[in-house]
Amino acid sequence: MPTAALRARAEIDLGALRANVRALRARAEGAAVMAVVKSDGYGHGAVPCARAALAAGASWLGTATAEEALALRAAGLPGRILCWLWVPGGPWRQAIEADIDVSLSGMWALREVVEAARAAGRPARVQLKADTGLGRNGCQPGEDWAELVGAALRAEAEGLVRVTGVWSHFACADEPGHPSVTAQLTRFREMLAYAEDQGVRPEVRHIANSPATLTLPESHFDLVRTGIALYGVSPSPELGTPADFGLRPVMTLSASLALVKRTPAGHGVSYGHHYVTPGETTLGLVPVGYADGIPRHASGTGPVLVGGKWRTIAGRVAMDQFVVDLGGDEPPVGSEAVLFGPGDRGEPTAEDWAQACGTIAYEIVTRIGTRVPRVYVNASM
């Protein structure tokens, strides 16, 4: 019985992901590699991507939330996992019992994890996050850092925690030459030195994200955290293309044309008639929309490959569909429309979509919704 065509699909090339891990390990110059699989693996599927990354030599997995980390453990993922975005009342005890490293940015978090460790009857693996200038999560330098380090060491002496890491995060590593990069690196070294002088003996020290992994070897320390680069997307066009770093995009997003029809000149297309056909033409209906994660900002600008030619979205992106002007071509209904991929076949890339929408490629891949099935290829080594 023939397989029904999918309305849309996000093909995930796990072979490309494994190759990206190997390329990033080579860039890391001896540091371990963390594969960051938050937000369902940046839209690629956290569990399959985590398994592929570990198979290719990643030593750690990283998530934002505890729930994401616990889902990896529930799926049988082994090894070290760090999660870093906590709110009061979070599942500290479950994380401790699942042997997950938890990040602490302030005293409230240390108090809650100590209470959970007592309840669990085992020490919590904790990492202290320093705010070196990003101004987001992390403990401020000075008195706040001294208080957190001192309290963590006292809890460690009581057998309630094990301080496994000291870490921070760059604000502008994707902007070559930005003065904050050097300033943050200096501040990190200072805060790390203070913690170690007080007696902290971390297993890992880390600050490098994807752009720093690719361009700033002095930031690698013991561990690099690779997120977007893991999926073969450049952190910034100013840094270089994926190919410049030996990376290959992992996701290809495509759909099947749902309709092809001839229309006369002056025919309005989609809501608001922001596009009107300039002459007699053919229109193709692509059955994905903003409910699938296609940015509405791509209205009138988003590129799509149909029949070997780049087309541009005609008019507004709707919830479930958009239209492309085929310029008189008449591909069969069901023909493939490729929104983005590696670019090998001349198709647009996620970066092309980011440029068209005035955003970053991170958002393009991460926002693809659950109505679009992920189809995994090259799963075996």
Short mmCIF file of C-alpha atoms in Angstrom, two decimals:
data_model
loop_
_atom_site.label_atom_id
_atom_site.label_comp_id
_atom_site.label_asym_id
_atom_site.label_seq_id
_atom_site.Cartn_x
_atom_site.Cartn_y
_atom_site.Cartn_z
CA MET A 1 0.00 0.00 0.00
CA PRO A 2 1.57 3.37 -0.96
CA THR A 3 2.58 5.74 1.84
CA ALA A 4 0.44 8.86 2.01
CA ALA A 5 2.28 12.09 1.26
CA LEU A 6 2.89 14.28 4.27
CA ARG A 7 1.36 17.73 4.30
CA ALA A 8 4.70 18.94 5.64
CA ARG A 9 7.82 17.44 7.16
CA ALA A 10 10.93 18.53 8.97
CA GLU A 11 13.62 16.09 7.92
CA ILE A 12 16.29 15.79 10.61
CA ASP A 13 19.65 14.47 9.41
CA LEU A 14 21.22 12.81 12.43
CA GLY A 15 24.29 11.96 10.37
CA ALA A 16 24.87 15.68 9.88
CA LEU A 17 24.38 16.26 13.59
CA ARG A 18 26.98 13.64 14.49
CA ALA A 19 29.41 15.20 12.00
CA ASN A 20 28.77 18.60 13.57
CA VAL A 21 29.61 17.22 17.01
CA ARG A 22 32.88 15.85 15.68
CA ALA A 23 33.70 19.21 14.07
CA LEU A 24 32.92 21.04 17.31
CA ARG A 25 35.04 18.64 19.34
CA ALA A 26 37.95 19.43 17.02
CA ARG A 27 37.32 23.17 17.53
CA ALA A 28 37.15 22.75 21.30
CA GLU A 29 40.87 21.88 21.49
CA GLY A 30 40.67 19.36 24.31
CA ALA A 31 37.65 20.73 26.16
CA ALA A 32 34.60 18.53 26.60
CA VAL A 33 31.50 19.32 24.53
CA MET A 34 28.03 19.89 25.92
CA ALA A 35 25.19 19.33 23.46
CA VAL A 36 22.45 21.80 24.35
CA VAL A 37 19.06 20.27 23.56
CA LYS A 38 16.73 22.79 25.18
CA SER A 39 13.48 23.79 23.47
CA ASP A 40 13.08 20.26 22.09
CA GLY A 41 16.55 20.33 20.60
CA TYR A 42 16.05 23.79 19.04
CA GLY A 43 13.01 22.32 17.30
CA HIS A 44 14.85 19.24 16.01
CA GLY A 45 13.73 16.76 18.69
CA ALA A 46 15.60 16.63 21.99
CA VAL A 47 15.84 12.89 22.58
CA PRO A 48 16.97 11.73 19.10
CA CYS A 49 19.44 14.61 18.86
CA ALA A 50 20.78 13.97 22.36
CA ARG A 51 21.35 10.30 21.55
CA ALA A 52 23.13 11.19 18.31
CA ALA A 53 25.28 13.81 20.03
CA LEU A 54 26.38 11.40 22.76
CA ALA A 55 27.17 8.76 20.15
CA ALA A 56 29.43 11.26 18.39
CA GLY A 57 31.38 12.11 21.54
CA ALA A 58 29.51 14.85 23.39
CA SER A 59 30.18 14.45 27.13
CA TRP A 60 27.34 16.53 28.55
CA LEU A 61 23.76 17.42 27.70
CA GLY A 62 22.28 20.81 28.54
CA THR A 63 18.71 22.01 29.00
CA ALA A 64 17.08 25.20 30.17
CA THR A 65 14.38 23.70 32.39
CA ALA A 66 14.30 20.87 34.87
CA GLU A 67 11.37 19.34 33.04
CA GLU A 68 13.46 19.10 29.88
CA ALA A 69 16.29 17.42 31.80
CA LEU A 70 13.94 14.99 33.53
CA ALA A 71 12.42 14.05 30.16
CA LEU A 72 15.89 13.10 28.91
CA ARG A 73 16.42 10.86 31.93
CA ALA A 74 12.96 9.32 31.47
CA ALA A 75 13.98 8.46 27.90
CA GLY A 76 17.04 6.63 29.23
CA LEU A 77 19.72 9.20 28.36
CA PRO A 78 22.85 8.55 30.45
CA GLY A 79 25.70 10.74 31.63
CA ARG A 80 25.91 14.31 32.82
CA ILE A 81 22.99 16.69 32.28
CA LEU A 82 22.93 20.34 33.37
CA CYS A 83 19.75 22.44 33.63
CA TRP A 84 19.89 26.11 34.50
CA LEU A 85 16.51 27.87 34.50
CA TRP A 86 14.78 27.54 37.86
CA VAL A 87 11.97 29.27 39.72
CA PRO A 88 11.02 28.84 43.38
CA GLY A 89 9.27 25.56 44.09
CA GLY A 90 10.86 23.78 41.14
CA PRO A 91 11.37 20.00 41.07
CA TRP A 92 14.71 20.10 42.90
CA ARG A 93 14.29 16.72 44.59
CA GLN A 94 13.38 14.96 41.35
CA ALA A 95 16.44 16.47 39.69
CA ILE A 96 18.69 15.37 42.55
CA GLU A 97 17.31 11.83 42.45
CA ALA A 98 17.81 11.75 38.67
CA ASP A 99 21.47 12.75 39.12
CA ILE A 100 21.02 16.01 37.21
CA ASP A 101 23.35 18.96 37.77
CA VAL A 102 21.41 22.08 38.73
CA SER A 103 22.54 25.67 38.31
CA LEU A 104 22.35 28.16 41.17
CA SER A 105 22.35 31.92 40.64
CA GLY A 106 21.43 33.12 44.13
CA MET A 107 20.87 32.24 47.75
CA TRP A 108 17.18 31.42 47.35
CA ALA A 109 18.08 28.60 44.97
CA LEU A 110 20.79 27.24 47.26
CA ARG A 111 18.36 27.18 50.18
CA GLU A 112 15.78 25.26 48.15
CA VAL A 113 18.26 22.73 46.78
CA VAL A 114 19.71 22.10 50.25
CA GLU A 115 16.22 21.42 51.60
CA ALA A 116 15.57 19.05 48.70
CA ALA A 117 18.88 17.27 49.25
CA ARG A 118 17.97 16.64 52.89
CA ALA A 119 14.63 15.21 51.78
CA ALA A 120 16.29 13.06 49.11
CA GLY A 121 18.95 11.80 51.49
CA ARG A 122 21.73 12.44 48.98
CA PRO A 123 23.83 15.43 47.92
CA ALA A 124 22.79 17.66 45.04
CA ARG A 125 25.16 18.25 42.16
CA VAL A 126 25.21 22.03 41.79
CA GLN A 127 26.93 24.53 39.53
CA LEU A 128 27.39 28.17 40.51
CA LYS A 129 26.53 30.64 37.75
CA ALA A 130 28.31 33.97 37.68
CA ASP A 131 26.82 37.07 36.06
CA THR A 132 29.91 38.40 34.32
CA GLY A 133 28.02 41.03 32.33
CA LEU A 134 25.08 39.47 30.52
CA GLY A 135 22.73 40.89 33.15
CA ARG A 136 20.36 37.96 32.96
CA ASN A 137 20.64 34.84 35.16
CA GLY A 138 23.70 34.45 37.37
CA CYS A 139 25.05 35.82 40.65
CA GLN A 140 26.49 39.32 40.78
CA PRO A 141 30.19 39.72 41.60
CA GLY A 142 31.29 41.09 44.94
CA GLU A 143 29.34 40.47 48.13
CA ASP A 144 26.61 38.41 46.46
CA TRP A 145 29.14 36.03 44.90
CA ALA A 146 31.09 35.76 48.16
CA GLU A 147 27.90 34.91 50.05
CA LEU A 148 26.83 32.26 47.52
CA VAL A 149 30.28 30.66 47.33
CA GLY A 150 30.63 30.59 51.12
CA ALA A 151 27.18 29.11 51.67
CA ALA A 152 27.73 26.49 48.96
CA LEU A 153 31.01 25.41 50.54
CA ARG A 154 29.34 25.09 53.95
CA ALA A 155 26.58 22.97 52.41
CA GLU A 156 29.24 20.87 50.70
CA ALA A 157 31.02 20.35 54.03
CA GLU A 158 27.72 19.07 55.45
CA GLY A 159 27.40 16.58 52.60
CA LEU A 160 24.32 18.29 51.14
CA VAL A 161 25.76 19.49 47.84
CA ARG A 162 28.68 18.82 45.55
CA VAL A 163 29.84 21.92 43.68
CA THR A 164 30.54 20.45 40.25
CA GLY A 165 30.93 23.59 38.17
CA VAL A 166 31.41 27.33 37.91
CA TRP A 167 30.09 28.93 34.77
CA SER A 168 28.83 32.01 32.97
CA HIS A 169 27.41 33.09 29.61
CA PHE A 170 28.52 35.63 27.00
CA ALA A 171 26.31 38.50 25.85
CA CYS A 172 28.02 39.39 22.56
CA ALA A 173 30.30 36.52 21.51
CA ASP A 174 28.51 36.55 18.15
CA GLU A 175 29.74 40.12 17.51
CA PRO A 176 33.44 39.96 16.62
CA GLY A 177 35.52 42.49 18.52
CA HIS A 178 32.77 43.57 20.91
CA PRO A 179 34.51 44.93 24.04
CA SER A 180 32.15 43.07 26.38
CA VAL A 181 33.65 39.72 25.33
CA THR A 182 37.08 40.48 26.79
CA ALA A 183 35.50 42.18 29.80
CA GLN A 184 33.32 39.16 30.57
CA LEU A 185 36.20 36.74 30.15
CA THR A 186 38.29 38.78 32.60
CA ARG A 187 35.44 38.96 35.11
CA PHE A 188 34.84 35.21 34.80
CA ARG A 189 38.48 34.46 35.55
CA GLU A 190 38.29 36.75 38.60
CA MET A 191 35.10 35.18 39.97
CA LEU A 192 36.40 31.68 39.27
CA ALA A 193 39.71 32.45 40.99
CA TYR A 194 37.83 33.72 44.06
CA ALA A 195 35.72 30.58 44.25
CA GLU A 196 38.74 28.32 43.88
CA ASP A 197 40.72 30.32 46.46
CA GLN A 198 37.85 29.74 48.88
CA GLY A 199 38.03 25.99 48.28
CA VAL A 200 35.66 25.26 45.37
CA ARG A 201 37.01 22.38 43.27
CA PRO A 202 34.77 22.28 40.20
CA GLU A 203 34.75 19.38 37.78
CA VAL A 204 34.09 21.81 34.93
CA ARG A 205 34.53 25.53 34.34
CA HIS A 206 32.70 26.91 31.31
CA ILE A 207 31.63 30.12 29.59
CA ALA A 208 31.89 29.36 25.85
CA ASN A 209 28.65 29.18 23.86
CA SER A 210 28.50 28.30 20.16
CA PRO A 211 30.11 31.50 18.81
CA ALA A 212 32.85 31.42 21.43
CA THR A 213 33.47 27.74 20.71
CA LEU A 214 33.98 28.60 17.04
CA THR A 215 36.04 31.77 17.38
CA LEU A 216 37.43 32.26 20.90
CA PRO A 217 39.70 29.37 21.97
CA GLU A 218 40.86 31.19 25.11
CA SER A 219 37.29 30.85 26.44
CA HIS A 220 37.08 27.07 26.17
CA PHE A 221 38.26 26.12 29.69
CA ASP A 222 37.06 22.55 30.54
CA LEU A 223 33.77 22.51 28.65
CA VAL A 224 32.05 24.29 25.76
CA ARG A 225 28.28 24.55 25.43
CA THR A 226 27.22 24.13 21.83
CA GLY A 227 23.63 24.93 20.99
CA ILE A 228 22.78 26.35 17.58
CA ALA A 229 26.08 25.19 16.05
CA LEU A 230 25.21 21.61 16.97
CA TYR A 231 22.33 21.86 14.49
CA GLY A 232 24.55 23.21 11.72
CA VAL A 233 23.37 26.81 11.89
CA SER A 234 25.88 29.63 12.18
CA PRO A 235 25.44 31.73 15.35
CA SER A 236 25.86 34.87 13.26
CA PRO A 237 26.37 35.61 9.56
CA GLU A 238 29.17 37.99 10.59
CA LEU A 239 31.13 35.04 11.99
CA GLY A 240 30.79 32.92 8.84
CA THR A 241 28.56 30.40 7.17
CA PRO A 242 28.07 26.89 8.52
CA ALA A 243 30.41 25.58 5.81
CA ASP A 244 33.12 27.99 7.00
CA PHE A 245 33.15 26.07 10.30
CA GLY A 246 32.75 22.59 8.83
CA LEU A 247 29.10 22.41 9.90
CA ARG A 248 26.03 21.22 8.02
CA PRO A 249 22.41 22.26 8.69
CA VAL A 250 20.45 19.38 10.18
CA MET A 251 16.85 20.38 9.40
CA THR A 252 15.15 20.52 5.99
CA LEU A 253 11.61 21.88 6.08
CA SER A 254 9.33 21.05 3.16
CA ALA A 255 5.65 20.75 2.26
CA SER A 256 3.54 19.30 -0.54
CA LEU A 257 1.72 21.73 -2.82
CA ALA A 258 -1.97 21.46 -2.01
CA LEU A 259 -3.22 23.30 -5.10
CA VAL A 260 -1.91 24.79 -8.34
CA LYS A 261 -4.25 27.04 -10.33
CA ARG A 262 -4.22 29.63 -13.09
CA THR A 263 -5.36 33.12 -12.18
CA PRO A 264 -5.92 36.31 -14.20
CA ALA A 265 -4.14 39.60 -13.80
CA GLY A 266 -5.32 41.73 -10.91
CA HIS A 267 -6.26 38.79 -8.69
CA GLY A 268 -5.88 39.49 -4.96
CA VAL A 269 -4.00 36.90 -2.92
CA SER A 270 -4.55 36.06 0.76
CA TYR A 271 -5.83 38.28 3.56
CA GLY A 272 -5.78 42.00 2.93
CA HIS A 273 -4.84 41.59 -0.74
CA HIS A 274 -1.32 42.80 -0.01
CA TYR A 275 -0.34 40.95 -3.18
CA VAL A 276 -2.21 41.33 -6.47
CA THR A 277 -1.12 39.30 -9.49
CA PRO A 278 0.63 41.60 -11.99
CA GLY A 279 -0.49 39.47 -14.92
CA GLU A 280 -1.96 36.10 -15.75
CA THR A 281 -0.06 33.55 -13.71
CA THR A 282 -0.22 30.36 -11.67
CA LEU A 283 -0.47 30.24 -7.91
CA GLY A 284 0.71 27.39 -5.68
CA LEU A 285 -0.77 26.74 -2.25
CA VAL A 286 1.73 25.66 0.42
CA PRO A 287 -0.18 24.08 3.33
CA VAL A 288 1.80 25.45 6.29
CA GLY A 289 1.30 28.70 8.17
CA TYR A 290 2.01 30.51 11.37
CA ALA A 291 0.35 27.73 13.41
CA ASP A 292 3.20 25.54 12.12
CA GLY A 293 5.81 28.13 13.04
CA ILE A 294 6.10 29.92 9.70
CA PRO A 295 6.69 33.56 10.69
CA ARG A 296 3.90 35.93 9.68
CA HIS A 297 6.75 38.40 9.20
CA ALA A 298 7.68 36.29 6.16
CA SER A 299 4.60 37.63 4.34
CA GLY A 300 5.77 38.90 0.97
CA THR A 301 9.41 38.03 1.65
CA GLY A 302 9.86 34.36 2.58
CA PRO A 303 11.75 32.31 -0.02
CA VAL A 304 10.60 28.84 -1.15
CA LEU A 305 12.08 26.45 -3.73
CA VAL A 306 9.46 24.95 -6.06
CA GLY A 307 10.34 23.20 -9.28
CA GLY A 308 13.99 24.17 -9.01
CA LYS A 309 13.23 27.91 -8.76
CA TRP A 310 13.14 30.32 -5.84
CA ARG A 311 9.67 31.71 -5.27
CA THR A 312 8.59 34.35 -2.79
CA ILE A 313 5.55 34.18 -0.54
CA ALA A 314 2.76 36.12 -2.24
CA GLY A 315 0.70 38.07 0.27
CA ARG A 316 0.17 37.25 3.90
CA VAL A 317 1.07 34.05 5.68
CA ALA A 318 -2.15 32.65 7.16
CA MET A 319 -2.58 30.28 10.08
CA ASP A 320 -2.39 27.10 8.00
CA GLN A 321 -1.19 28.09 4.53
CA PHE A 322 0.46 30.57 2.25
CA VAL A 323 0.66 31.15 -1.50
CA VAL A 324 3.56 31.45 -3.92
CA ASP A 325 3.36 32.96 -7.40
CA LEU A 326 4.68 30.30 -9.79
CA GLY A 327 4.93 32.72 -12.72
CA GLY A 328 3.04 30.49 -15.12
CA ASP A 329 4.80 27.23 -14.22
CA GLU A 330 2.43 24.36 -13.47
CA PRO A 331 4.10 21.76 -11.22
CA PRO A 332 1.80 18.89 -10.30
CA VAL A 333 -0.24 19.10 -7.12
CA GLY A 334 1.78 17.32 -4.44
CA SER A 335 5.10 18.67 -5.74
CA GLU A 336 7.65 19.48 -3.08
CA ALA A 337 8.05 23.03 -1.81
CA VAL A 338 11.28 23.37 0.18
CA LEU A 339 11.25 26.23 2.64
CA PHE A 340 14.77 25.77 3.92
CA GLY A 341 17.55 23.21 4.20
CA PRO A 342 21.33 22.93 3.83
CA GLY A 343 21.24 24.71 0.46
CA ASP A 344 22.72 21.82 -1.52
CA ARG A 345 19.88 21.77 -4.04
CA GLY A 346 19.66 25.52 -4.33
CA GLU A 347 17.01 25.75 -1.64
CA PRO A 348 16.93 28.62 0.85
CA THR A 349 18.59 28.18 4.24
CA ALA A 350 17.35 29.07 7.71
CA GLU A 351 19.63 32.10 7.51
CA ASP A 352 17.88 33.20 4.30
CA TRP A 353 14.59 33.04 6.16
CA ALA A 354 16.05 34.95 9.10
CA GLN A 355 17.20 37.71 6.76
CA ALA A 356 13.78 37.80 5.09
CA CYS A 357 12.01 38.11 8.44
CA GLY A 358 14.41 40.44 10.24
CA THR A 359 15.26 37.87 12.91
CA ILE A 360 17.89 35.22 13.67
CA ALA A 361 18.13 31.66 12.38
CA TYR A 362 17.75 30.34 15.94
CA GLU A 363 14.15 31.50 15.89
CA ILE A 364 13.43 30.07 12.46
CA VAL A 365 14.28 26.48 13.38
CA THR A 366 13.09 26.59 16.99
CA ARG A 367 9.60 27.84 16.24
CA ILE A 368 8.60 25.00 13.85
CA GLY A 369 5.59 23.54 15.61
CA THR A 370 4.41 20.11 16.60
CA ARG A 371 1.95 19.85 13.67
CA VAL A 372 5.01 19.34 11.47
CA PRO A 373 6.26 15.76 11.94
CA ARG A 374 9.98 15.24 12.43
CA VAL A 375 11.33 12.56 10.11
CA TYR A 376 14.74 11.26 11.19
CA VAL A 377 17.25 10.09 8.59
CA ASN A 378 20.76 8.63 8.89
CA ALA A 379 19.93 7.50 12.41
CA SER A 380 22.46 4.65 12.46
CA MET A 381 26.18 5.27 12.67
#
